[in-house]
């Protein structure tokens, strides 16, 4: 299987995605903004179609358009402070409307379907290099902004009082989220991309007891999810995005079941000790 060039490209791209997505996802989950990942995933479809229409790399098009949508979400937050769901609806309307208009115009002479569901066959060497570069820049920026982001995630008002440049860092984080979304669409696909951002974090939260431990566990679960999804989809001849989402849910259910069994076992052991 790994003797094929397209599988080597897909494997390297998957490893970068598996590290980057939970690094972004854990901050989104803590801030209760996990649906932003889903909104930006749909926004990336407009960037893909615009990139294809202009004859440019669709991943680059997705990154530019998704970054603009991320910045727009941050801008609208000052106008709709208590209505985050309304902001997401506005951005969804803009991006999905743009994508549908381009696709239905008849001027798009390329197939955008592979980006909807993810495809390991379409990952080219140029895509792999772009995914690697964007991922490395995003992870390095996250490491640099780790402490301010953590402060903002738990208490934005206190971070402002403490002198943290909240607005600037929030804009930077929006662009990082856009980078995570745009590099993931080749493998995972637009429709289930949010599962790679939120589900490994949800699984890790069942076991982790601190932010850093949860982050490391979410990266581990993300690697398990995406590699199992990638290899299984190759042998089953199905889209990797859909199967990766199914694996993510299965791993989460397995961890929840194991945690429940452990709780029941400990309770039974405690009752025996008392008797």
PDB file of C-alpha atoms in Angstrom:
ATOM      1  CA  UNK A   1       0.000   0.000   0.000  1.00  0.00           C
ATOM      2  CA  UNK A   2       2.708   2.505   0.962  1.00  0.00           C
ATOM      3  CA  UNK A   3       4.605   1.770  -2.244  1.00  0.00           C
ATOM      4  CA  UNK A   4       2.142   4.067  -4.039  1.00  0.00           C
ATOM      5  CA  UNK A   5       3.110   7.731  -4.248  1.00  0.00           C
ATOM      6  CA  UNK A   6      -0.414   8.991  -3.554  1.00  0.00           C
ATOM      7  CA  UNK A   7      -0.569   6.952  -0.316  1.00  0.00           C
ATOM      8  CA  UNK A   8       2.808   8.349   0.818  1.00  0.00           C
ATOM      9  CA  UNK A   9       1.536  11.894   0.164  1.00  0.00           C
ATOM     10  CA  UNK A  10      -1.755  11.130   1.968  1.00  0.00           C
ATOM     11  CA  UNK A  11       0.078   9.599   4.962  1.00  0.00           C
ATOM     12  CA  UNK A  12       2.413  12.574   5.436  1.00  0.00           C
ATOM     13  CA  UNK A  13      -0.478  15.039   5.032  1.00  0.00           C
ATOM     14  CA  UNK A  14      -2.568  13.015   7.513  1.00  0.00           C
ATOM     15  CA  UNK A  15       0.174  13.125  10.156  1.00  0.00           C
ATOM     16  CA  UNK A  16       0.360  16.918   9.957  1.00  0.00           C
ATOM     17  CA  UNK A  17      -3.438  17.201  10.081  1.00  0.00           C
ATOM     18  CA  UNK A  18      -3.661  14.827  13.058  1.00  0.00           C
ATOM     19  CA  UNK A  19      -1.333  17.075  15.074  1.00  0.00           C
ATOM     20  CA  UNK A  20      -2.686  20.443  13.956  1.00  0.00           C
ATOM     21  CA  UNK A  21      -6.473  19.868  14.267  1.00  0.00           C
ATOM     22  CA  UNK A  22      -6.612  18.998  18.002  1.00  0.00           C
ATOM     23  CA  UNK A  23      -4.125  21.806  18.805  1.00  0.00           C
ATOM     24  CA  UNK A  24      -6.686  24.237  17.383  1.00  0.00           C
ATOM     25  CA  UNK A  25      -9.702  22.227  18.534  1.00  0.00           C
ATOM     26  CA  UNK A  26      -8.865  22.233  22.237  1.00  0.00           C
ATOM     27  CA  UNK A  27      -8.896  26.047  22.365  1.00  0.00           C
ATOM     28  CA  UNK A  28     -12.195  26.126  20.429  1.00  0.00           C
ATOM     29  CA  UNK A  29     -13.787  23.552  22.761  1.00  0.00           C
ATOM     30  CA  UNK A  30     -12.643  25.359  25.923  1.00  0.00           C
ATOM     31  CA  UNK A  31     -14.077  28.612  24.543  1.00  0.00           C
ATOM     32  CA  UNK A  32     -17.289  26.767  23.538  1.00  0.00           C
ATOM     33  CA  UNK A  33     -16.687  27.733  19.883  1.00  0.00           C
ATOM     34  CA  UNK A  34     -16.402  24.238  18.446  1.00  0.00           C
ATOM     35  CA  UNK A  35     -19.080  25.014  15.823  1.00  0.00           C
ATOM     36  CA  UNK A  36     -16.741  27.643  14.355  1.00  0.00           C
ATOM     37  CA  UNK A  37     -14.750  24.740  12.926  1.00  0.00           C
ATOM     38  CA  UNK A  38     -17.863  23.476  11.143  1.00  0.00           C
ATOM     39  CA  UNK A  39     -18.702  26.950   9.824  1.00  0.00           C
ATOM     40  CA  UNK A  40     -15.180  27.526   8.508  1.00  0.00           C
ATOM     41  CA  UNK A  41     -15.189  24.061   6.946  1.00  0.00           C
ATOM     42  CA  UNK A  42     -18.227  25.064   4.895  1.00  0.00           C
ATOM     43  CA  UNK A  43     -16.582  28.439   4.199  1.00  0.00           C
ATOM     44  CA  UNK A  44     -13.592  26.613   2.730  1.00  0.00           C
ATOM     45  CA  UNK A  45     -15.842  25.216  -0.030  1.00  0.00           C
ATOM     46  CA  UNK A  46     -16.282  28.756  -1.354  1.00  0.00           C
ATOM     47  CA  UNK A  47     -12.495  29.231  -1.293  1.00  0.00           C
ATOM     48  CA  UNK A  48     -11.991  25.926  -3.129  1.00  0.00           C
ATOM     49  CA  UNK A  49     -14.421  26.809  -5.891  1.00  0.00           C
ATOM     50  CA  UNK A  50     -12.979  30.342  -6.180  1.00  0.00           C
ATOM     51  CA  UNK A  51      -9.452  28.880  -6.402  1.00  0.00           C
ATOM     52  CA  UNK A  52     -10.510  26.408  -9.096  1.00  0.00           C
ATOM     53  CA  UNK A  53     -12.349  29.161 -10.991  1.00  0.00           C
ATOM     54  CA  UNK A  54      -9.232  31.363 -11.013  1.00  0.00           C
ATOM     55  CA  UNK A  55      -6.960  28.452 -11.962  1.00  0.00           C
ATOM     56  CA  UNK A  56      -5.126  28.581  -8.623  1.00  0.00           C
ATOM     57  CA  UNK A  57      -4.366  25.882  -6.049  1.00  0.00           C
ATOM     58  CA  UNK A  58      -7.727  25.139  -4.335  1.00  0.00           C
ATOM     59  CA  UNK A  59      -6.039  24.606  -0.923  1.00  0.00           C
ATOM     60  CA  UNK A  60      -4.527  28.098  -1.170  1.00  0.00           C
ATOM     61  CA  UNK A  61      -7.927  29.479  -2.228  1.00  0.00           C
ATOM     62  CA  UNK A  62      -9.546  27.764   0.757  1.00  0.00           C
ATOM     63  CA  UNK A  63      -6.922  29.217   3.114  1.00  0.00           C
ATOM     64  CA  UNK A  64      -7.417  32.790   1.849  1.00  0.00           C
ATOM     65  CA  UNK A  65     -11.234  32.690   1.894  1.00  0.00           C
ATOM     66  CA  UNK A  66     -11.452  30.829   5.220  1.00  0.00           C
ATOM     67  CA  UNK A  67      -9.002  33.295   6.817  1.00  0.00           C
ATOM     68  CA  UNK A  68     -11.243  36.157   5.637  1.00  0.00           C
ATOM     69  CA  UNK A  69     -14.295  34.395   7.127  1.00  0.00           C
ATOM     70  CA  UNK A  70     -12.427  33.775  10.401  1.00  0.00           C
ATOM     71  CA  UNK A  71     -11.545  37.478  10.588  1.00  0.00           C
ATOM     72  CA  UNK A  72     -15.184  38.354   9.775  1.00  0.00           C
ATOM     73  CA  UNK A  73     -16.410  36.161  12.656  1.00  0.00           C
ATOM     74  CA  UNK A  74     -14.022  37.950  15.003  1.00  0.00           C
ATOM     75  CA  UNK A  75     -15.162  41.364  13.674  1.00  0.00           C
ATOM     76  CA  UNK A  76     -18.872  40.510  14.081  1.00  0.00           C
ATOM     77  CA  UNK A  77     -18.320  39.361  17.671  1.00  0.00           C
ATOM     78  CA  UNK A  78     -18.161  43.024  18.758  1.00  0.00           C
ATOM     79  CA  UNK A  79     -21.649  43.599  17.261  1.00  0.00           C
ATOM     80  CA  UNK A  80     -23.335  40.351  18.371  1.00  0.00           C
ATOM     81  CA  UNK A  81     -21.593  39.612  21.683  1.00  0.00           C
ATOM     82  CA  UNK A  82     -24.354  37.375  23.061  1.00  0.00           C
ATOM     83  CA  UNK A  83     -25.391  35.725  19.797  1.00  0.00           C
ATOM     84  CA  UNK A  84     -22.511  33.577  18.512  1.00  0.00           C
ATOM     85  CA  UNK A  85     -24.907  31.283  16.634  1.00  0.00           C
ATOM     86  CA  UNK A  86     -26.209  34.307  14.684  1.00  0.00           C
ATOM     87  CA  UNK A  87     -22.651  35.215  13.596  1.00  0.00           C
ATOM     88  CA  UNK A  88     -22.085  31.673  12.351  1.00  0.00           C
ATOM     89  CA  UNK A  89     -25.356  31.815  10.389  1.00  0.00           C
ATOM     90  CA  UNK A  90     -24.225  35.036   8.674  1.00  0.00           C
ATOM     91  CA  UNK A  91     -20.845  33.564   7.685  1.00  0.00           C
ATOM     92  CA  UNK A  92     -22.473  30.309   6.563  1.00  0.00           C
ATOM     93  CA  UNK A  93     -24.907  32.242   4.348  1.00  0.00           C
ATOM     94  CA  UNK A  94     -22.021  34.211   2.800  1.00  0.00           C
ATOM     95  CA  UNK A  95     -19.755  31.228   2.148  1.00  0.00           C
ATOM     96  CA  UNK A  96     -22.321  28.636   1.059  1.00  0.00           C
ATOM     97  CA  UNK A  97     -24.036  31.249  -1.123  1.00  0.00           C
ATOM     98  CA  UNK A  98     -20.691  32.051  -2.787  1.00  0.00           C
ATOM     99  CA  UNK A  99     -19.903  28.364  -3.353  1.00  0.00           C
ATOM    100  CA  UNK A 100     -23.319  27.552  -4.830  1.00  0.00           C
ATOM    101  CA  UNK A 101     -23.230  30.635  -7.081  1.00  0.00           C
ATOM    102  CA  UNK A 102     -19.816  29.669  -8.500  1.00  0.00           C
ATOM    103  CA  UNK A 103     -20.740  25.984  -8.970  1.00  0.00           C
ATOM    104  CA  UNK A 104     -24.095  26.778 -10.599  1.00  0.00           C
ATOM    105  CA  UNK A 105     -22.630  29.460 -12.883  1.00  0.00           C
ATOM    106  CA  UNK A 106     -21.333  26.794 -15.280  1.00  0.00           C
ATOM    107  CA  UNK A 107     -17.917  28.503 -15.431  1.00  0.00           C
ATOM    108  CA  UNK A 108     -16.249  25.985 -13.120  1.00  0.00           C
ATOM    109  CA  UNK A 109     -14.458  23.447 -15.321  1.00  0.00           C
ATOM    110  CA  UNK A 110     -13.181  21.259 -12.475  1.00  0.00           C
ATOM    111  CA  UNK A 111     -14.688  18.731 -10.097  1.00  0.00           C
ATOM    112  CA  UNK A 112     -15.124  20.015  -6.542  1.00  0.00           C
ATOM    113  CA  UNK A 113     -16.854  16.854  -5.274  1.00  0.00           C
ATOM    114  CA  UNK A 114     -13.636  15.252  -3.965  1.00  0.00           C
ATOM    115  CA  UNK A 115     -13.317  18.141  -1.493  1.00  0.00           C
ATOM    116  CA  UNK A 116     -16.788  17.437  -0.103  1.00  0.00           C
ATOM    117  CA  UNK A 117     -15.959  13.908   1.076  1.00  0.00           C
ATOM    118  CA  UNK A 118     -12.142  13.822   1.076  1.00  0.00           C
ATOM    119  CA  UNK A 119     -10.008  11.721  -1.257  1.00  0.00           C
ATOM    120  CA  UNK A 120      -6.561  10.216  -0.832  1.00  0.00           C
ATOM    121  CA  UNK A 121      -6.210   9.927  -4.618  1.00  0.00           C
ATOM    122  CA  UNK A 122      -6.225  13.697  -5.133  1.00  0.00           C
ATOM    123  CA  UNK A 123      -3.401  14.555  -2.683  1.00  0.00           C
ATOM    124  CA  UNK A 124      -0.574  15.730  -4.937  1.00  0.00           C
ATOM    125  CA  UNK A 125       3.030  16.415  -3.959  1.00  0.00           C
ATOM    126  CA  UNK A 126       2.350  20.179  -4.248  1.00  0.00           C
ATOM    127  CA  UNK A 127      -0.618  19.788  -1.857  1.00  0.00           C
ATOM    128  CA  UNK A 128       1.520  17.799   0.558  1.00  0.00           C
ATOM    129  CA  UNK A 129       4.209  20.521   0.595  1.00  0.00           C
ATOM    130  CA  UNK A 130       1.584  23.254   1.103  1.00  0.00           C
ATOM    131  CA  UNK A 131      -0.099  21.269   3.888  1.00  0.00           C
ATOM    132  CA  UNK A 132       3.267  20.687   5.586  1.00  0.00           C
ATOM    133  CA  UNK A 133       4.300  24.365   5.389  1.00  0.00           C
ATOM    134  CA  UNK A 134       0.922  25.706   6.608  1.00  0.00           C
ATOM    135  CA  UNK A 135       0.831  23.144   9.435  1.00  0.00           C
ATOM    136  CA  UNK A 136       4.382  23.931  10.601  1.00  0.00           C
ATOM    137  CA  UNK A 137       3.698  27.698  10.575  1.00  0.00           C
ATOM    138  CA  UNK A 138       0.419  27.175  12.459  1.00  0.00           C
ATOM    139  CA  UNK A 139       1.929  24.874  15.117  1.00  0.00           C
ATOM    140  CA  UNK A 140       4.933  27.210  15.671  1.00  0.00           C
ATOM    141  CA  UNK A 141       2.551  30.190  16.049  1.00  0.00           C
ATOM    142  CA  UNK A 142       0.411  28.204  18.494  1.00  0.00           C
ATOM    143  CA  UNK A 143       3.473  27.375  20.603  1.00  0.00           C
ATOM    144  CA  UNK A 144       4.442  31.075  20.596  1.00  0.00           C
ATOM    145  CA  UNK A 145       0.900  32.193  21.589  1.00  0.00           C
ATOM    146  CA  UNK A 146       0.198  29.253  23.931  1.00  0.00           C
ATOM    147  CA  UNK A 147       0.036  31.148  27.254  1.00  0.00           C
ATOM    148  CA  UNK A 148      -1.947  34.220  26.016  1.00  0.00           C
ATOM    149  CA  UNK A 149      -4.395  31.917  24.193  1.00  0.00           C
ATOM    150  CA  UNK A 150      -4.840  29.811  27.306  1.00  0.00           C
ATOM    151  CA  UNK A 151      -5.503  32.923  29.387  1.00  0.00           C
ATOM    152  CA  UNK A 152      -8.033  34.276  26.861  1.00  0.00           C
ATOM    153  CA  UNK A 153      -9.766  30.889  26.552  1.00  0.00           C
ATOM    154  CA  UNK A 154     -10.556  30.714  30.261  1.00  0.00           C
ATOM    155  CA  UNK A 155     -11.289  34.386  30.971  1.00  0.00           C
ATOM    156  CA  UNK A 156     -11.178  36.942  28.167  1.00  0.00           C
ATOM    157  CA  UNK A 157     -12.074  39.927  30.363  1.00  0.00           C
ATOM    158  CA  UNK A 158      -9.357  39.113  32.913  1.00  0.00           C
ATOM    159  CA  UNK A 159      -6.861  38.698  30.063  1.00  0.00           C
ATOM    160  CA  UNK A 160      -7.736  42.210  28.822  1.00  0.00           C
ATOM    161  CA  UNK A 161      -7.205  43.679  32.290  1.00  0.00           C
ATOM    162  CA  UNK A 162      -3.881  41.835  32.558  1.00  0.00           C
ATOM    163  CA  UNK A 163      -2.677  43.580  29.392  1.00  0.00           C
ATOM    164  CA  UNK A 164      -2.992  40.690  26.939  1.00  0.00           C
ATOM    165  CA  UNK A 165      -3.645  41.951  23.390  1.00  0.00           C
ATOM    166  CA  UNK A 166      -6.878  39.995  23.156  1.00  0.00           C
ATOM    167  CA  UNK A 167      -8.212  41.379  19.864  1.00  0.00           C
ATOM    168  CA  UNK A 168      -4.934  40.888  17.976  1.00  0.00           C
ATOM    169  CA  UNK A 169      -4.482  37.348  19.319  1.00  0.00           C
ATOM    170  CA  UNK A 170      -8.094  36.452  18.510  1.00  0.00           C
ATOM    171  CA  UNK A 171      -7.554  37.552  14.887  1.00  0.00           C
ATOM    172  CA  UNK A 172      -4.337  35.507  14.750  1.00  0.00           C
ATOM    173  CA  UNK A 173      -6.185  32.483  16.160  1.00  0.00           C
ATOM    174  CA  UNK A 174      -8.904  32.884  13.509  1.00  0.00           C
ATOM    175  CA  UNK A 175      -6.240  32.650  10.807  1.00  0.00           C
ATOM    176  CA  UNK A 176      -4.710  29.581  12.522  1.00  0.00           C
ATOM    177  CA  UNK A 177      -8.125  27.920  12.538  1.00  0.00           C
ATOM    178  CA  UNK A 178      -8.489  28.746   8.857  1.00  0.00           C
ATOM    179  CA  UNK A 179      -5.099  27.125   8.205  1.00  0.00           C
ATOM    180  CA  UNK A 180      -6.170  23.943  10.046  1.00  0.00           C
ATOM    181  CA  UNK A 181      -9.393  23.780   8.054  1.00  0.00           C
ATOM    182  CA  UNK A 182      -7.837  24.432   4.656  1.00  0.00           C
ATOM    183  CA  UNK A 183      -5.033  21.861   5.056  1.00  0.00           C
ATOM    184  CA  UNK A 184      -7.483  19.162   6.192  1.00  0.00           C
ATOM    185  CA  UNK A 185     -10.042  19.315   3.392  1.00  0.00           C
ATOM    186  CA  UNK A 186      -8.017  17.226   0.923  1.00  0.00           C
ATOM    187  CA  UNK A 187      -8.058  14.187   3.223  1.00  0.00           C
ATOM    188  CA  UNK A 188     -11.085  14.604   5.490  1.00  0.00           C
ATOM    189  CA  UNK A 189     -13.452  16.578   3.268  1.00  0.00           C
ATOM    190  CA  UNK A 190     -15.621  19.603   3.983  1.00  0.00           C
ATOM    191  CA  UNK A 191     -18.648  17.772   5.377  1.00  0.00           C
ATOM    192  CA  UNK A 192     -16.971  15.967   8.290  1.00  0.00           C
ATOM    193  CA  UNK A 193     -13.959  18.177   8.909  1.00  0.00           C
ATOM    194  CA  UNK A 194     -15.305  19.488  12.213  1.00  0.00           C
ATOM    195  CA  UNK A 195     -15.150  15.911  13.580  1.00  0.00           C
ATOM    196  CA  UNK A 196     -11.333  16.042  13.356  1.00  0.00           C
ATOM    197  CA  UNK A 197     -11.293  19.307  15.305  1.00  0.00           C
ATOM    198  CA  UNK A 198     -13.750  18.428  18.090  1.00  0.00           C
ATOM    199  CA  UNK A 199     -13.992  14.633  18.559  1.00  0.00           C
ATOM    200  CA  UNK A 200     -10.360  13.820  19.545  1.00  0.00           C
ATOM    201  CA  UNK A 201     -10.595  16.634  22.108  1.00  0.00           C
ATOM    202  CA  UNK A 202     -13.932  15.285  23.412  1.00  0.00           C
ATOM    203  CA  UNK A 203     -12.340  11.829  23.773  1.00  0.00           C
ATOM    204  CA  UNK A 204      -9.251  13.195  25.541  1.00  0.00           C
ATOM    205  CA  UNK A 205     -11.412  15.210  27.969  1.00  0.00           C
ATOM    206  CA  UNK A 206     -12.743  11.913  29.344  1.00  0.00           C
ATOM    207  CA  UNK A 207      -9.208  10.985  30.500  1.00  0.00           C
ATOM    208  CA  UNK A 208      -7.149  14.164  30.828  1.00  0.00           C
ATOM    209  CA  UNK A 209      -6.984  16.014  34.127  1.00  0.00           C
ATOM    210  CA  UNK A 210      -5.247  19.176  32.995  1.00  0.00           C
ATOM    211  CA  UNK A 211      -5.068  21.310  29.857  1.00  0.00           C
ATOM    212  CA  UNK A 212      -1.633  20.108  28.727  1.00  0.00           C
ATOM    213  CA  UNK A 213      -2.412  16.431  29.416  1.00  0.00           C
ATOM    214  CA  UNK A 214      -5.727  16.753  27.551  1.00  0.00           C
ATOM    215  CA  UNK A 215      -3.929  18.397  24.618  1.00  0.00           C
ATOM    216  CA  UNK A 216      -1.378  15.572  24.370  1.00  0.00           C
ATOM    217  CA  UNK A 217      -4.079  12.904  24.637  1.00  0.00           C
ATOM    218  CA  UNK A 218      -6.191  14.639  21.984  1.00  0.00           C
ATOM    219  CA  UNK A 219      -3.202  14.552  19.583  1.00  0.00           C
ATOM    220  CA  UNK A 220      -2.796  10.819  20.341  1.00  0.00           C
ATOM    221  CA  UNK A 221      -6.497  10.106  19.688  1.00  0.00           C
ATOM    222  CA  UNK A 222      -6.380  12.253  16.558  1.00  0.00           C
ATOM    223  CA  UNK A 223      -3.463  10.184  15.211  1.00  0.00           C
ATOM    224  CA  UNK A 224      -5.369   6.956  15.964  1.00  0.00           C
ATOM    225  CA  UNK A 225      -8.560   8.264  14.313  1.00  0.00           C
ATOM    226  CA  UNK A 226      -7.043   9.583  11.124  1.00  0.00           C
ATOM    227  CA  UNK A 227      -4.559   6.743  10.524  1.00  0.00           C
ATOM    228  CA  UNK A 228      -7.212   4.080  11.147  1.00  0.00           C
ATOM    229  CA  UNK A 229      -9.603   6.014   8.897  1.00  0.00           C
ATOM    230  CA  UNK A 230      -6.982   6.433   6.152  1.00  0.00           C
ATOM    231  CA  UNK A 231      -5.800   2.802   6.014  1.00  0.00           C
ATOM    232  CA  UNK A 232      -9.321   1.358   6.430  1.00  0.00           C
ATOM    233  CA  UNK A 233     -10.730   3.573   3.678  1.00  0.00           C
ATOM    234  CA  UNK A 234      -7.981   2.343   1.334  1.00  0.00           C
ATOM    235  CA  UNK A 235      -8.899  -1.323   1.845  1.00  0.00           C
ATOM    236  CA  UNK A 236     -12.674  -0.718   1.968  1.00  0.00           C
ATOM    237  CA  UNK A 237     -12.563   1.631  -1.054  1.00  0.00           C
ATOM    238  CA  UNK A 238     -14.623   4.324   0.687  1.00  0.00           C
ATOM    239  CA  UNK A 239     -14.060   8.068   1.189  1.00  0.00           C
ATOM    240  CA  UNK A 240     -11.511   8.646   4.001  1.00  0.00           C
ATOM    241  CA  UNK A 241     -13.419  11.598   5.462  1.00  0.00           C
ATOM    242  CA  UNK A 242     -16.590   9.662   6.243  1.00  0.00           C
ATOM    243  CA  UNK A 243     -14.769   6.636   7.631  1.00  0.00           C
ATOM    244  CA  UNK A 244     -12.446   8.804   9.766  1.00  0.00           C
ATOM    245  CA  UNK A 245     -15.540  10.443  11.292  1.00  0.00           C
ATOM    246  CA  UNK A 246     -16.977   6.986  12.066  1.00  0.00           C
ATOM    247  CA  UNK A 247     -13.682   5.878  13.656  1.00  0.00           C
ATOM    248  CA  UNK A 248     -13.608   9.072  15.757  1.00  0.00           C
ATOM    249  CA  UNK A 249     -17.100   8.378  17.105  1.00  0.00           C
ATOM    250  CA  UNK A 250     -16.251   4.693  17.721  1.00  0.00           C
ATOM    251  CA  UNK A 251     -13.102   5.605  19.691  1.00  0.00           C
ATOM    252  CA  UNK A 252     -15.086   8.126  21.762  1.00  0.00           C
ATOM    253  CA  UNK A 253     -17.767   5.518  22.520  1.00  0.00           C
ATOM    254  CA  UNK A 254     -15.083   2.938  23.438  1.00  0.00           C
ATOM    255  CA  UNK A 255     -13.419   5.375  25.881  1.00  0.00           C
ATOM    256  CA  UNK A 256     -16.803   6.268  27.436  1.00  0.00           C
ATOM    257  CA  UNK A 257     -17.637   2.554  27.827  1.00  0.00           C
ATOM    258  CA  UNK A 258     -14.219   1.785  29.348  1.00  0.00           C
ATOM    259  CA  UNK A 259     -14.602   4.687  31.777  1.00  0.00           C
ATOM    260  CA  UNK A 260     -18.069   3.470  32.787  1.00  0.00           C
ATOM    261  CA  UNK A 261     -16.847  -0.098  33.353  1.00  0.00           C
ATOM    262  CA  UNK A 262     -13.955   1.212  35.444  1.00  0.00           C
ATOM    263  CA  UNK A 263     -16.373   3.272  37.595  1.00  0.00           C
ATOM    264  CA  UNK A 264     -18.661   0.267  38.172  1.00  0.00           C
ATOM    265  CA  UNK A 265     -15.675  -1.971  38.990  1.00  0.00           C
ATOM    266  CA  UNK A 266     -14.281   0.547  41.516  1.00  0.00           C
ATOM    267  CA  UNK A 267     -17.699   0.934  43.177  1.00  0.00           C
ATOM    268  CA  UNK A 268     -18.024  -2.852  43.513  1.00  0.00           C
ATOM    269  CA  UNK A 269     -14.479  -3.076  44.897  1.00  0.00           C
ATOM    270  CA  UNK A 270     -15.233  -0.317  47.464  1.00  0.00           C
ATOM    271  CA  UNK A 271     -18.400  -2.121  48.635  1.00  0.00           C
ATOM    272  CA  UNK A 272     -16.411  -5.327  49.122  1.00  0.00           C
ATOM    273  CA  UNK A 273     -13.750  -3.480  51.127  1.00  0.00           C
ATOM    274  CA  UNK A 274     -16.415  -1.985  53.467  1.00  0.00           C
ATOM    275  CA  UNK A 275     -18.023  -5.391  54.051  1.00  0.00           C
TER     276      UNK A 275
END
